Structures are given as structure tokens and as C-alpha cells.
Coordinates of C-alpha atoms and ligand atoms in Angstrom, one line a residue:
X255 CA 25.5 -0.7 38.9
X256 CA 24.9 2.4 41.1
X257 CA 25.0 1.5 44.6
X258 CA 22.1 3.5 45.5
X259 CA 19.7 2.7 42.2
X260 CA 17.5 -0.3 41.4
X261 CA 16.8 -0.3 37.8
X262 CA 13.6 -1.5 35.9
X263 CA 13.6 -4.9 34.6
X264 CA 17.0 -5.5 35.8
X265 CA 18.8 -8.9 37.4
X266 CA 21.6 -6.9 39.2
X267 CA 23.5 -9.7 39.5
X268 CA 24.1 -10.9 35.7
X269 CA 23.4 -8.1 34.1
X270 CA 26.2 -5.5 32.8
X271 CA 26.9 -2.3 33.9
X272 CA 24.4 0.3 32.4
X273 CA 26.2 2.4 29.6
X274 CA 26.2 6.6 30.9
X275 CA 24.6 8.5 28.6
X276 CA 25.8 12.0 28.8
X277 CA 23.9 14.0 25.8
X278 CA 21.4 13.2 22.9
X279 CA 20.4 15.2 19.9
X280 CA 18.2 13.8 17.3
X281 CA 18.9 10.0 16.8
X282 CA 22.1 10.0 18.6
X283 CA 22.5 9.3 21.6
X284 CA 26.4 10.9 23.6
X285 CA 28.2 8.4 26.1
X286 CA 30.0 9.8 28.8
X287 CA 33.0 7.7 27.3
X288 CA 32.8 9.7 24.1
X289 CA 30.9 7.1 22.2
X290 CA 27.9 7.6 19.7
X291 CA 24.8 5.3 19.8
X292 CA 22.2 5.7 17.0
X293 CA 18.8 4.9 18.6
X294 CA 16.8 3.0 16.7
X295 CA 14.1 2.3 19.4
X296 CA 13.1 6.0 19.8
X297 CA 14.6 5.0 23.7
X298 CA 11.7 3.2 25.4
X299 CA 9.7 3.9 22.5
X300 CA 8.7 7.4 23.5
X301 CA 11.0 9.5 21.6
X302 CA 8.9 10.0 18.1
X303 CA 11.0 13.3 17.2
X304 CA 14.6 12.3 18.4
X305 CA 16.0 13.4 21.7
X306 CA 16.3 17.2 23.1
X307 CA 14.3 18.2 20.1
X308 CA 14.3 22.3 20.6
X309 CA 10.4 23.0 20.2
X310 CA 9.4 20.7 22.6
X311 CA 12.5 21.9 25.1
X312 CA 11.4 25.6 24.4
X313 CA 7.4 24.8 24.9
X314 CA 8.7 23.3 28.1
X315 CA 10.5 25.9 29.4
X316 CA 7.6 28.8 28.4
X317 CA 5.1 26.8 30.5
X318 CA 7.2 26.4 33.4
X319 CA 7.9 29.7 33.5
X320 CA 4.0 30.2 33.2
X321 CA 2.4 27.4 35.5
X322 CA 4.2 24.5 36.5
X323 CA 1.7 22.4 38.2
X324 CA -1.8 22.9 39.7
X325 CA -4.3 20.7 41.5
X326 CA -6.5 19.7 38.4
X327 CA -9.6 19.0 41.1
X328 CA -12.0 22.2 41.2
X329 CA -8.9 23.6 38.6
X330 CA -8.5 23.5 35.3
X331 CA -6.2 25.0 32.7
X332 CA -5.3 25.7 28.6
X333 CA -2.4 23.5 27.7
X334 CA -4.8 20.5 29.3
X335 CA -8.3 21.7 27.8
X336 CA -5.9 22.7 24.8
X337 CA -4.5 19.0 24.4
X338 CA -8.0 17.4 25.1
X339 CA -9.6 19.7 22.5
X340 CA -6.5 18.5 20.1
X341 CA -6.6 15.0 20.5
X342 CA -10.6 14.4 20.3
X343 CA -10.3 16.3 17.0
X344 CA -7.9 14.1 15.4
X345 CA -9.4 10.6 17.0
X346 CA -12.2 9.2 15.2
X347 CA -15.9 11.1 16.0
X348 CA -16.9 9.0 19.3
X349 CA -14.0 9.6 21.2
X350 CA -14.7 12.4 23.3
X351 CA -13.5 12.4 26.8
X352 CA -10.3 13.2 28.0
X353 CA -9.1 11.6 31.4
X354 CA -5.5 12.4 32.1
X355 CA -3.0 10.4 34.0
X356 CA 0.6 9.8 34.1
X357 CA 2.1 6.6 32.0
X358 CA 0.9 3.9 30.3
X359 CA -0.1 1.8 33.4
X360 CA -2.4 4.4 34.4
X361 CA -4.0 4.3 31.1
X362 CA -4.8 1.1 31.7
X363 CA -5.9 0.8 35.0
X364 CA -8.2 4.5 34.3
X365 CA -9.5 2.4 31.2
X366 CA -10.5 -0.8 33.1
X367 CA -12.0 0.8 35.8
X368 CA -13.9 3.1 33.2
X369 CA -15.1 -0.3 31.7
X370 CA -16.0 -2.5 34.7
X371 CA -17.8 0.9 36.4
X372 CA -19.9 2.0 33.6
X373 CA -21.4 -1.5 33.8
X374 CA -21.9 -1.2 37.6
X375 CA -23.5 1.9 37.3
X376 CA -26.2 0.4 35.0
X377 CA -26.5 -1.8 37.9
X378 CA -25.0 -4.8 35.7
X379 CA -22.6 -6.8 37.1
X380 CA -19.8 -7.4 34.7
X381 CA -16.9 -9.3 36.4
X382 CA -14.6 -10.2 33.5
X383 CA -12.8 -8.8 30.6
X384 CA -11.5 -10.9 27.3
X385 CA -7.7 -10.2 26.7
X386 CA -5.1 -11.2 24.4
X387 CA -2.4 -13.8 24.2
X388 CA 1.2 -12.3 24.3
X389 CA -0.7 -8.7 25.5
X390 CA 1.5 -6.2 27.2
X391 CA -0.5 -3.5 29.1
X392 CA 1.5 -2.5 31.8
X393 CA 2.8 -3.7 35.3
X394 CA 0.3 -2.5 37.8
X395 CA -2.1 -5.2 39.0
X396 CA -4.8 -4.2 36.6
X397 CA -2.8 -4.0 34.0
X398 CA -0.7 -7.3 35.1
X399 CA -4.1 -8.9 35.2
X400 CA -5.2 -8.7 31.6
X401 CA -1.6 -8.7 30.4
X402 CA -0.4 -12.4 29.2
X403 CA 0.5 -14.6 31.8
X404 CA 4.3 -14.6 31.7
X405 CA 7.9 -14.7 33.6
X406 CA 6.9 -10.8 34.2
X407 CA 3.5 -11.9 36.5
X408 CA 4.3 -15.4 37.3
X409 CA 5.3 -14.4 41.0
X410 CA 2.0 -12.4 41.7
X411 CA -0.6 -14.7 39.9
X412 CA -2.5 -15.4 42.7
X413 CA -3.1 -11.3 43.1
X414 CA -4.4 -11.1 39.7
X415 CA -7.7 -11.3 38.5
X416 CA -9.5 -13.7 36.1
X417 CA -9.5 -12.9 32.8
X418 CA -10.2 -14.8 29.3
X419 CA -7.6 -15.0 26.8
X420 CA -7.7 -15.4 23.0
X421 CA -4.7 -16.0 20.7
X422 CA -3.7 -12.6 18.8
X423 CA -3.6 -13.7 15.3
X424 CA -0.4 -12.5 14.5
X425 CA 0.8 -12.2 10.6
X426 CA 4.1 -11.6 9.0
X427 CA 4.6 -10.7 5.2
X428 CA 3.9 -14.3 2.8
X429 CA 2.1 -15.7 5.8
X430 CA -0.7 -18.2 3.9
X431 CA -2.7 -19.1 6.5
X432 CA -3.8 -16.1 8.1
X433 CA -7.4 -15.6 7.4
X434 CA -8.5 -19.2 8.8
X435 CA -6.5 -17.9 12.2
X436 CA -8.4 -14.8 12.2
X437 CA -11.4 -16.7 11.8
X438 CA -10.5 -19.3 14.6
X439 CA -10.0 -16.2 17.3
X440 CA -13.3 -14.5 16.1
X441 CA -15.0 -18.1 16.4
X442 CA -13.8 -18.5 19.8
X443 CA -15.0 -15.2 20.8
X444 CA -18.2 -15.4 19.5
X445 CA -19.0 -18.5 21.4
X446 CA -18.0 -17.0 24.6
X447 CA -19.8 -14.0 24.4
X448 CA -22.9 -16.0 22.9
X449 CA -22.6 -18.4 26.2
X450 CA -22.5 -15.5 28.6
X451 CA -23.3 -12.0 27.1
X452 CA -23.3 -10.2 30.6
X453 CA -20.2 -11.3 31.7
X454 CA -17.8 -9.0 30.3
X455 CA -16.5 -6.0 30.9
X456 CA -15.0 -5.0 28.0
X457 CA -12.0 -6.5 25.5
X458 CA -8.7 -5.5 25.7
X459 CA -6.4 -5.4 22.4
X460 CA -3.0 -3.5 21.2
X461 CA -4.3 -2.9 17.8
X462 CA -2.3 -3.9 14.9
X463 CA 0.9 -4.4 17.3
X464 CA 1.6 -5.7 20.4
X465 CA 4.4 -4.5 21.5
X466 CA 6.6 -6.0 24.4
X467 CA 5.2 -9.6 23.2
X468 CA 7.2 -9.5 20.2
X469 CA 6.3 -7.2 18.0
X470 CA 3.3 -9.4 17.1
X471 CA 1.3 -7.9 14.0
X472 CA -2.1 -8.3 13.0
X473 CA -4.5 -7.3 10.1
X474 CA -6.9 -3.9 9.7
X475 CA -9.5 -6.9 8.5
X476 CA -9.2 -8.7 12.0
X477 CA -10.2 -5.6 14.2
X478 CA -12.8 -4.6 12.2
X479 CA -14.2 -8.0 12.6
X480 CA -13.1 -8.1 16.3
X481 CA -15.3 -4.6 16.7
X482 CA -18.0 -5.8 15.0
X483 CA -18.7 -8.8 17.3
X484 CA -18.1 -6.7 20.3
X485 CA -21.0 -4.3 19.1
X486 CA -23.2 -7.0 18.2
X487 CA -22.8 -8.5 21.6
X488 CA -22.9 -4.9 23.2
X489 CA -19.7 -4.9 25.3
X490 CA -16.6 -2.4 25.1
X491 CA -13.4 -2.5 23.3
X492 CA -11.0 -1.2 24.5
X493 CA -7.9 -0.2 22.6
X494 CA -4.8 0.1 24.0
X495 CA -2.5 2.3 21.9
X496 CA 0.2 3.4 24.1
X497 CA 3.0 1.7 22.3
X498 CA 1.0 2.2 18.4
X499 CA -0.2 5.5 19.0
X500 CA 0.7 8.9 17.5
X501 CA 2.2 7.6 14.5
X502 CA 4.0 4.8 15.1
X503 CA 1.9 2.2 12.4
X504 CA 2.5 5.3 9.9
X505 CA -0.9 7.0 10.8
X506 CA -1.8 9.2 13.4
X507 CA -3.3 6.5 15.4
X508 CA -3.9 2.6 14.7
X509 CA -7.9 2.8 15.3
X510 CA -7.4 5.4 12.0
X511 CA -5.5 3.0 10.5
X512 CA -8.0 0.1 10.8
X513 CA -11.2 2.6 10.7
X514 CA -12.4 1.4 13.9
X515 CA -14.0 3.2 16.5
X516 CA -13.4 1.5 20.4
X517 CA -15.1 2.8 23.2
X518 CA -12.0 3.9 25.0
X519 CA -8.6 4.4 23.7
X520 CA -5.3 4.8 26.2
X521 CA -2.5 6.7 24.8
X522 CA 0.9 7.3 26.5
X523 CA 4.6 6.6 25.1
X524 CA 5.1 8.9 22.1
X525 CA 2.5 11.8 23.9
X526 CA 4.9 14.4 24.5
X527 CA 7.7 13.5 22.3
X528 CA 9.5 11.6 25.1
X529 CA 10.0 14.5 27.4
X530 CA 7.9 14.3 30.3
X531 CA 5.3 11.3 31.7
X532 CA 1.4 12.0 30.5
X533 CA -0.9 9.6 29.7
X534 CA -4.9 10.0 28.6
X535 CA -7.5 7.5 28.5
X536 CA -10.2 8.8 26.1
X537 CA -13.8 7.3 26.1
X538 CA -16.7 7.5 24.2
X539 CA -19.9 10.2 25.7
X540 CA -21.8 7.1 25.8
X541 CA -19.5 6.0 28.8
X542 CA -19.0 9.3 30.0
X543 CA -22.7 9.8 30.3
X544 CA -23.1 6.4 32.5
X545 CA -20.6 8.6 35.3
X546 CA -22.7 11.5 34.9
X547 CA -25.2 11.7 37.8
X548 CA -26.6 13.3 41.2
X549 CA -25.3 10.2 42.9
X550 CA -21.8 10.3 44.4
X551 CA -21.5 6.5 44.0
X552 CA -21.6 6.8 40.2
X553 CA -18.5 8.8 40.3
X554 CA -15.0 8.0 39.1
X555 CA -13.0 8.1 42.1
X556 CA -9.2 8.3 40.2
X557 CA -6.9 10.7 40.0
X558 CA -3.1 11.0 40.5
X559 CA -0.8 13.9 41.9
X560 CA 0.6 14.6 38.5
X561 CA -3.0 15.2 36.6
X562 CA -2.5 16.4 33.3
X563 CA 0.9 18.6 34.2
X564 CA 0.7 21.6 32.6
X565 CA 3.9 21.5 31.7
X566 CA 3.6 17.8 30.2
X567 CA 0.7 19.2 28.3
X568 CA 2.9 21.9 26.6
X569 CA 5.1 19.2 25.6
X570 CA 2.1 16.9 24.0
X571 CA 1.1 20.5 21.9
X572 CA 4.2 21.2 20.6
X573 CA 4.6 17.2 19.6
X574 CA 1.5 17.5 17.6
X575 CA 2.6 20.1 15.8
X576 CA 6.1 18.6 15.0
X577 CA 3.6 15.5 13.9
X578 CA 1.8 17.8 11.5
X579 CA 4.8 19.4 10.4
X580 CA 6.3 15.7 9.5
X581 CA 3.8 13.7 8.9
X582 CA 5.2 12.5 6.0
X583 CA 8.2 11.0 7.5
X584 CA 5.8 9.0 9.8
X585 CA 3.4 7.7 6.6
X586 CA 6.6 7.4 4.3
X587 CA 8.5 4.9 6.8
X588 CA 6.9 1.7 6.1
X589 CA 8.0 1.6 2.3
X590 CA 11.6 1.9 3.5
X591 CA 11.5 -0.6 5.9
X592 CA 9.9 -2.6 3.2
X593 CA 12.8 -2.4 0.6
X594 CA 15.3 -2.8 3.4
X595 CA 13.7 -6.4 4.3
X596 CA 13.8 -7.6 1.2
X597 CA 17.2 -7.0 0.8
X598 CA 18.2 -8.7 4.0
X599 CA 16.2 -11.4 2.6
X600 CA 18.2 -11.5 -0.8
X601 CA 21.4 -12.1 0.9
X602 CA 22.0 -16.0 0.9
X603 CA 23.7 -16.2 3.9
X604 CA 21.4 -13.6 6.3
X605 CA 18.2 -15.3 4.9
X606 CA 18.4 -19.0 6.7
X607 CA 18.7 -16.6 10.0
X608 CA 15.8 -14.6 9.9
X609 CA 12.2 -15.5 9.3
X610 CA 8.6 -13.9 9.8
X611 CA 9.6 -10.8 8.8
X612 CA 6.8 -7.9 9.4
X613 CA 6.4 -3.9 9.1
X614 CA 3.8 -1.8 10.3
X615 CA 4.6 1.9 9.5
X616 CA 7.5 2.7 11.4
X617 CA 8.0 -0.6 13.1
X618 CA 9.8 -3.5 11.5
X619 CA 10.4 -6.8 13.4
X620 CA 11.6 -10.2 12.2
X621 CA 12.5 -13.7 14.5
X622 CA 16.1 -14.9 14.8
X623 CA 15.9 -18.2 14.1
X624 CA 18.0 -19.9 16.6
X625 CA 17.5 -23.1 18.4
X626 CA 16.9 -21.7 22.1
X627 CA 12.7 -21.2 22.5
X628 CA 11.3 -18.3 21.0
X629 CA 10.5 -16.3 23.6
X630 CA 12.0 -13.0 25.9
X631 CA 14.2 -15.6 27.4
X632 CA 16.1 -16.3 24.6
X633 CA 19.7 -15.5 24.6
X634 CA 20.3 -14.6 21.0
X635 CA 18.8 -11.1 21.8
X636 CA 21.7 -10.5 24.3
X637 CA 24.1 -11.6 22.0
X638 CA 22.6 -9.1 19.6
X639 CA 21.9 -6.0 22.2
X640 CA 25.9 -6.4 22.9
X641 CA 27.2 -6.8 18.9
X642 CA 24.7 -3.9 18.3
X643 CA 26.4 -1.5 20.9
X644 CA 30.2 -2.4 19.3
X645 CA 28.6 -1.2 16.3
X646 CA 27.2 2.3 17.6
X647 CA 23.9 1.0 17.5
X648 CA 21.3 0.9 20.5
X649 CA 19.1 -2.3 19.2
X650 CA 17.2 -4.0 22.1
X651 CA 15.7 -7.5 21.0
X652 CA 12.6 -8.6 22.7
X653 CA 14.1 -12.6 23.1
X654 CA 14.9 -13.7 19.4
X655 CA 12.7 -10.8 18.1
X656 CA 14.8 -8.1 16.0
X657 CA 13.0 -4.8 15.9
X658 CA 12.9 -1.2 14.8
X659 CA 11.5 1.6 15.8
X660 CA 13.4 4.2 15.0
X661 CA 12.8 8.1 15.6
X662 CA 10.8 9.8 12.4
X663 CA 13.4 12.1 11.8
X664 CA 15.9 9.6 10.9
X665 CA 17.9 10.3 7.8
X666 CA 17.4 8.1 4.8
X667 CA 21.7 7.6 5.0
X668 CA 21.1 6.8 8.9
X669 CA 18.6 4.5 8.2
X670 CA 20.8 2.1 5.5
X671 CA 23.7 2.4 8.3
X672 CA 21.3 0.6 10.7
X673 CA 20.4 -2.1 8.2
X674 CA 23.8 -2.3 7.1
X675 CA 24.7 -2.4 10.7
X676 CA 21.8 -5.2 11.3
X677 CA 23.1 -6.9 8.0
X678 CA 26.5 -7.4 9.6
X679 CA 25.4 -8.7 12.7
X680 CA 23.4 -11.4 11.5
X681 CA 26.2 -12.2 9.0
X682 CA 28.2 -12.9 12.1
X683 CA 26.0 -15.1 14.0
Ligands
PLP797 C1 4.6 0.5 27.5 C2 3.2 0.0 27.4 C3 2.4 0.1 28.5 C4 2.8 0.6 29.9 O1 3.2 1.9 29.8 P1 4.2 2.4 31.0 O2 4.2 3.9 30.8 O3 5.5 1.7 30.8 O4 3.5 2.1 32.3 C5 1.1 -0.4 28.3 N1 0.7 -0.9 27.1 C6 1.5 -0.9 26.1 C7 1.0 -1.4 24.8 C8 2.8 -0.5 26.2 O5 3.6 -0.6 25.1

């Protein structure tokens, strides 16, 4: 370890050395010792055209030559109104207003205080907001708080507030009983909104995946049901797509996907390609118009130094237009992953090893079956993360959950060398 860093998510004391990275271009990552990794986790899932791709690092430069940064109070400027413009034009009709902040977290926070205040300024108070099971939406308080209760909070529950959880009914390909869990989740929700319609906020969901909880999938059917309800009982959803957004669940967004309209979306991770930390939390103009008012109270008192960077916003511009330019590679990956599966599958002595195995556009995910608990804890991913590197490939399981998410420009050839890769490692467990 560097003597003078403290790294994310990190025991110091057990964990190994971090590997040097020197140089990346495209999938592939350059160690310092000469080595080659092939990413196939787009890095922390941000990287959605490969690394140093040369648009983006071009758009960057131009813009900081331009303006690099300016107070985006009683200011504005064209890569952010650009952006905003952009994005609201691709999100389904509703989602209309543009609040920028800095990484996921953010999001999250500028969403739930969106939620809880738009209540508040209808003078209802609205203490609590329904969550998910497994969730992952950040590690902020806010976001702690309607985040699943896990090894990550455990030390600050008593800082966190209350919040109602449901089970995410999570699905995996051949899975025969998923419709009655769907229908269990949406039972339990109706009853609690039916037993106390003015007590919430707003629902939180990753739609279609959650990420850091395992790669947990769910069903189109399920959210439109989930939205529905929340409609009927007249209380926000909010969709958290940092992880599933700009492609990732092979469309442009996972509210596309699923044809569902919530009342406030949070985007982050892929937004600029991986280059630079921007976030946006988008609402509907019904929420917006709740804010909107001669009295100062009814304002929303959030901003950060780092406001929709002008600079950051170049970088989300020129990633849209790399997503335009290969959208197919984004929609095509999910029939790939597909054939790759079943092949795993086929092979006698892989198939006993691996179980629920899932693929949502770009993101395919399957359980080690091992006989630690399931769960982050669970050692088999270390073993795997380590076998992975011998092999050139940067694989980081979330416990005994094996996933990719690779880059969209990955080559068809790099692609079967990862499975092959994969298919080798779980031969040799
Ligand atoms: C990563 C992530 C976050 C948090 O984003 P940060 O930029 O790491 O703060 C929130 N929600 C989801 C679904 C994520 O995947």
C-alpha cells in the first residue's frame, strides 16, 4: 500500500498490494510491470467506450481550453444547457429537469431530498421512503439510509433513517417461480401503502439491476406493475439508474427498456464515458413546479462546488455521440452473452459450479456455487479476482457473484478470450 493513501473499500491490513496501472487504451488496461489486463468491468463500471478513448480526450481538452469551471449560481453555460437539452430528449416525455451534481451519491441524496421536499412544500408531511432489499445507492447517509442494511452500514445504523424494505424479486434465466414472487412484493406494497397512503416519500428502485447487491435481475413486467401502484397510490418513484443507465441493459436507459416513466431518474457512472465525475438527477415539471415559488422556503437549497463542470459536460456530449455512433454494439451485446452462457452451461464439468445464470444487455452475472454463504463475504470471489489477474483478466466478483460488464467496444475475439478465460477458471476450482 502507499504510505500516504487510504483506498476505498479497502482492509489495509489483509488486503494485497494494489496492481500500478500505467496506461489504458480501449479494453486494456497497461501495468507498470509490463502486463496487460483486459477489463471486463468497464473499471468501476463507468468506462462504457473503453479507456483514453480520443473523442472524449479531445472534447476535454477543447473545453478546457474554453472554460474550465464557473460558479453555475446566477451562471450558466452551453455544454451544461447543451447536456440537459440532450438527455431530456432521449428520456421518456416527463422527464424534464436537469439538476447537476457530481457522482452517484449525489444523485441520490439531490433525488431524496427532491422527493421528501416536494411533499413538504404541499405542506404534507411525508417521513418515509419504501426501498429495496440488496439496494445499493450510494455511501452518503441518505443514500446509506435507503440502501440495504449490510456489513457496508452496520457501523452507522443508528445515524440512518427509517426506511421500509421490500424483497427485489430477482430472476435468472429457467427461473419457474417468478411471477408468484413478483406478485408477493407488489402485495406487500400495496398493503402498506393502502395502510398509510401519506406516509411516503417516494420508492426507491435500481431498475432491472441492482448492481453492487449482486447483480440481482428483475423483469420489465415487475416495474411496470411496481409504477402502477405507485401512481395509483400517488407517491414518487424514483429510479436510480446510475449503474443501468446509458446503455448498460442494451438500451439507452432501463426506464426505456421497461417503458416506465418515474418521477425522478439519477444518472451517473457511464455519463461521461468514465473521464471525469458528473452526475444529474432529472425530475418530472410536476416536481419541479412544487419548488417553484415567491417563497424562499420552497427552494432547493443543494448545490456542490463542482456543478455541472463544463468541462465534465463536454465529456457527457461527446459520450452521447459515441453512444449514437455505436449503439449497436450496446443493443447487440445481450445475444452474445446469451450464447456464451449456454456454452459454459454445456460443459459437464463447469455446469455443477455455476447456477442462476442472468443477462441483461451488456451485463451477465451467474452465482458460484460454493459452500461459504452467498453473500460479498464469500471468499470464492477472491480466489477468482486473483486466478483472473494470472490470466490477464480484471474480473472483480461481488462475493460468489461472477459478472461482466465489459466495455461496448469489445471485440467479438476479446470477448470469447474472456469466456474462455472464465471457462478455465471455473474448470480449476
Ligand atoms: C455506484 C452506484 C451509486 C453510487 O455512485 P458513486 O458515484 O459511487 O457515489 C449509486 N447507485 C448505484 C445503483 C450505483 O451503482
Amino acid at each position: 500500500m502507499h504510505p500516504h493513501i487510504w483506498y476505498p473499500f479497502t482492509q489495509a491490513k489483509t488486503s494485497p498490494p494494489p496492481l500500478k496501472v500505467k496506461s489504458a487504451r480501449g479494453v486494456w488496461l497497461e501495468l507498470k510491470d509490463g502486463r496487460k489486463i483486459l477489463d471486463c468491468i468497464s473499471s468501476w463500471w463507468v468506462n462504457i467506450h473503453g479507456h483514453t478513448h480520443p473523442k472524449i480526450a479531445e472534447a476535454i481538452f477543447r473545453q478546457a481550453t474554453e472554460l474550465e469551471h464557473v460558479i453555475f449560481a446566477g451562471f450558466s453555460h452551453d455544454p451544461a444547457e447543451m447536456l440537459a437539452e440532450q438527455l431530456t430528449e432521449r428520456l421518456p416525455n416527463g422527464l424534464n429537469r436537469v439538476f447537476f451534481s457530481d457522482n452517484g451519491s449525489t444523485a441520490v441524496e439531490v433525488a431524496l431530498k427532491m422527493a421528501y421536499q416536494h411533499w413538504v412544500n404541499q405542506n404534507q408531511q411525508r417521513q418515509k421512503f419504501i426501498a429495496f432489499e440488496g439496494a445499493y445507492h450510494g455511501d452518503t447517509f441518505g443514500a446509506m439510509s435507503v440502501g440495504s442494511r449490510s456489513i457496508f452500514t452496520q457501523v452507522f445504523s443508528d445515524m440512518l433513517f427509517e426506511v421500509d424494505f421490500l424483497p427485489y424479486p430477482a430472476t435468472y434465466i429457467g427461473d419457474p417461480k417468478i411471477v408468484k414472487r413478483e406478485q408477493e412484493v407488489l402485495n406487500q406494497l400495496q398493503e402498506k401503502l393502502e395502510r398509510n397512503p401519506k406516509a411516503y416519500a417516494g420508492i426507491i428502485i435500481e431498475p432491472l439491476v441492482q448492481g453492487a447487491g449482486g447483480m440481482q435481475m428483475c423483469r420489465v413486467e415487475f416495474l411496470q406493475k411496481l409504477h402502477q401502484l405507485a401512481q395509483q397510490f400517488d407517491t414518487l418513484l424514483i429510479f436510480d439508474e446510475i449503474m443501468t443507465g446509458f446503455g448498460r441493459t442494451g438500451d439507452w436507459f432501463a426506464c426505456l427498456k421497461a417503458q416506465v416513466t418515474p418521477d425522478i431518474i439519477c444518472l451517473s457512472k457511464g455519463i461521461t464515458g468514465g473521464f471525469l465525475p458528473l452526475a444529474v438527477s432529472i425530475c418530472s415539471e410536476e416536481i419541479y413546479a412544487s419548488f417553484y415559488s415567491d417563497d424562499p422556503i420552497k427552494t432547493l437549497y443543494h448545490g456542490h462546488s463542482y456543478t455541472a463542470n463544463p468541462i465534465g459536460c463536454a465529456a457527457a456530449l461527446a459520450s452521447l455521440e459515441l453512444m449514437v455512433e455505436n449503439e449497436p454494439a450496446f443493443k447487440g451485446m445481450e445475444e452474445k452473452h446469451l450464447q456464451y452462457l449456454t456454452k459454459l452451461r454445456e460443459a459437464p464439468k463447469i455446469e455443477p459450479k455455476i447456477e442462476k445464470l442472468r443477462v441483461t444487455g451488456t451485463i451477465a452475472a451467474m452465482d458460484i456455487v460454493n459452500s461459504q454463504k452467498s453473500g460479498y463475504l464469500n471468499k470464492i470471489g477472491l480466489v477468482i479476482r486473483e486466478k483472473a489477474i494470472e490470466k490477464g483478466l480484471l474480473l472483480r466478483p461481488l462475493g460468489n457473484v461472477l459478472y461482466l460488464m465489459p466495455p461496448y467496444c469489445i471485440t467479438d475475439e476479446e470477448l470469447s478470450m474472456v469466456y474462455q478465460g472464465i471457462g478455465e477458471i471455473l474448470d480449476s476450482l
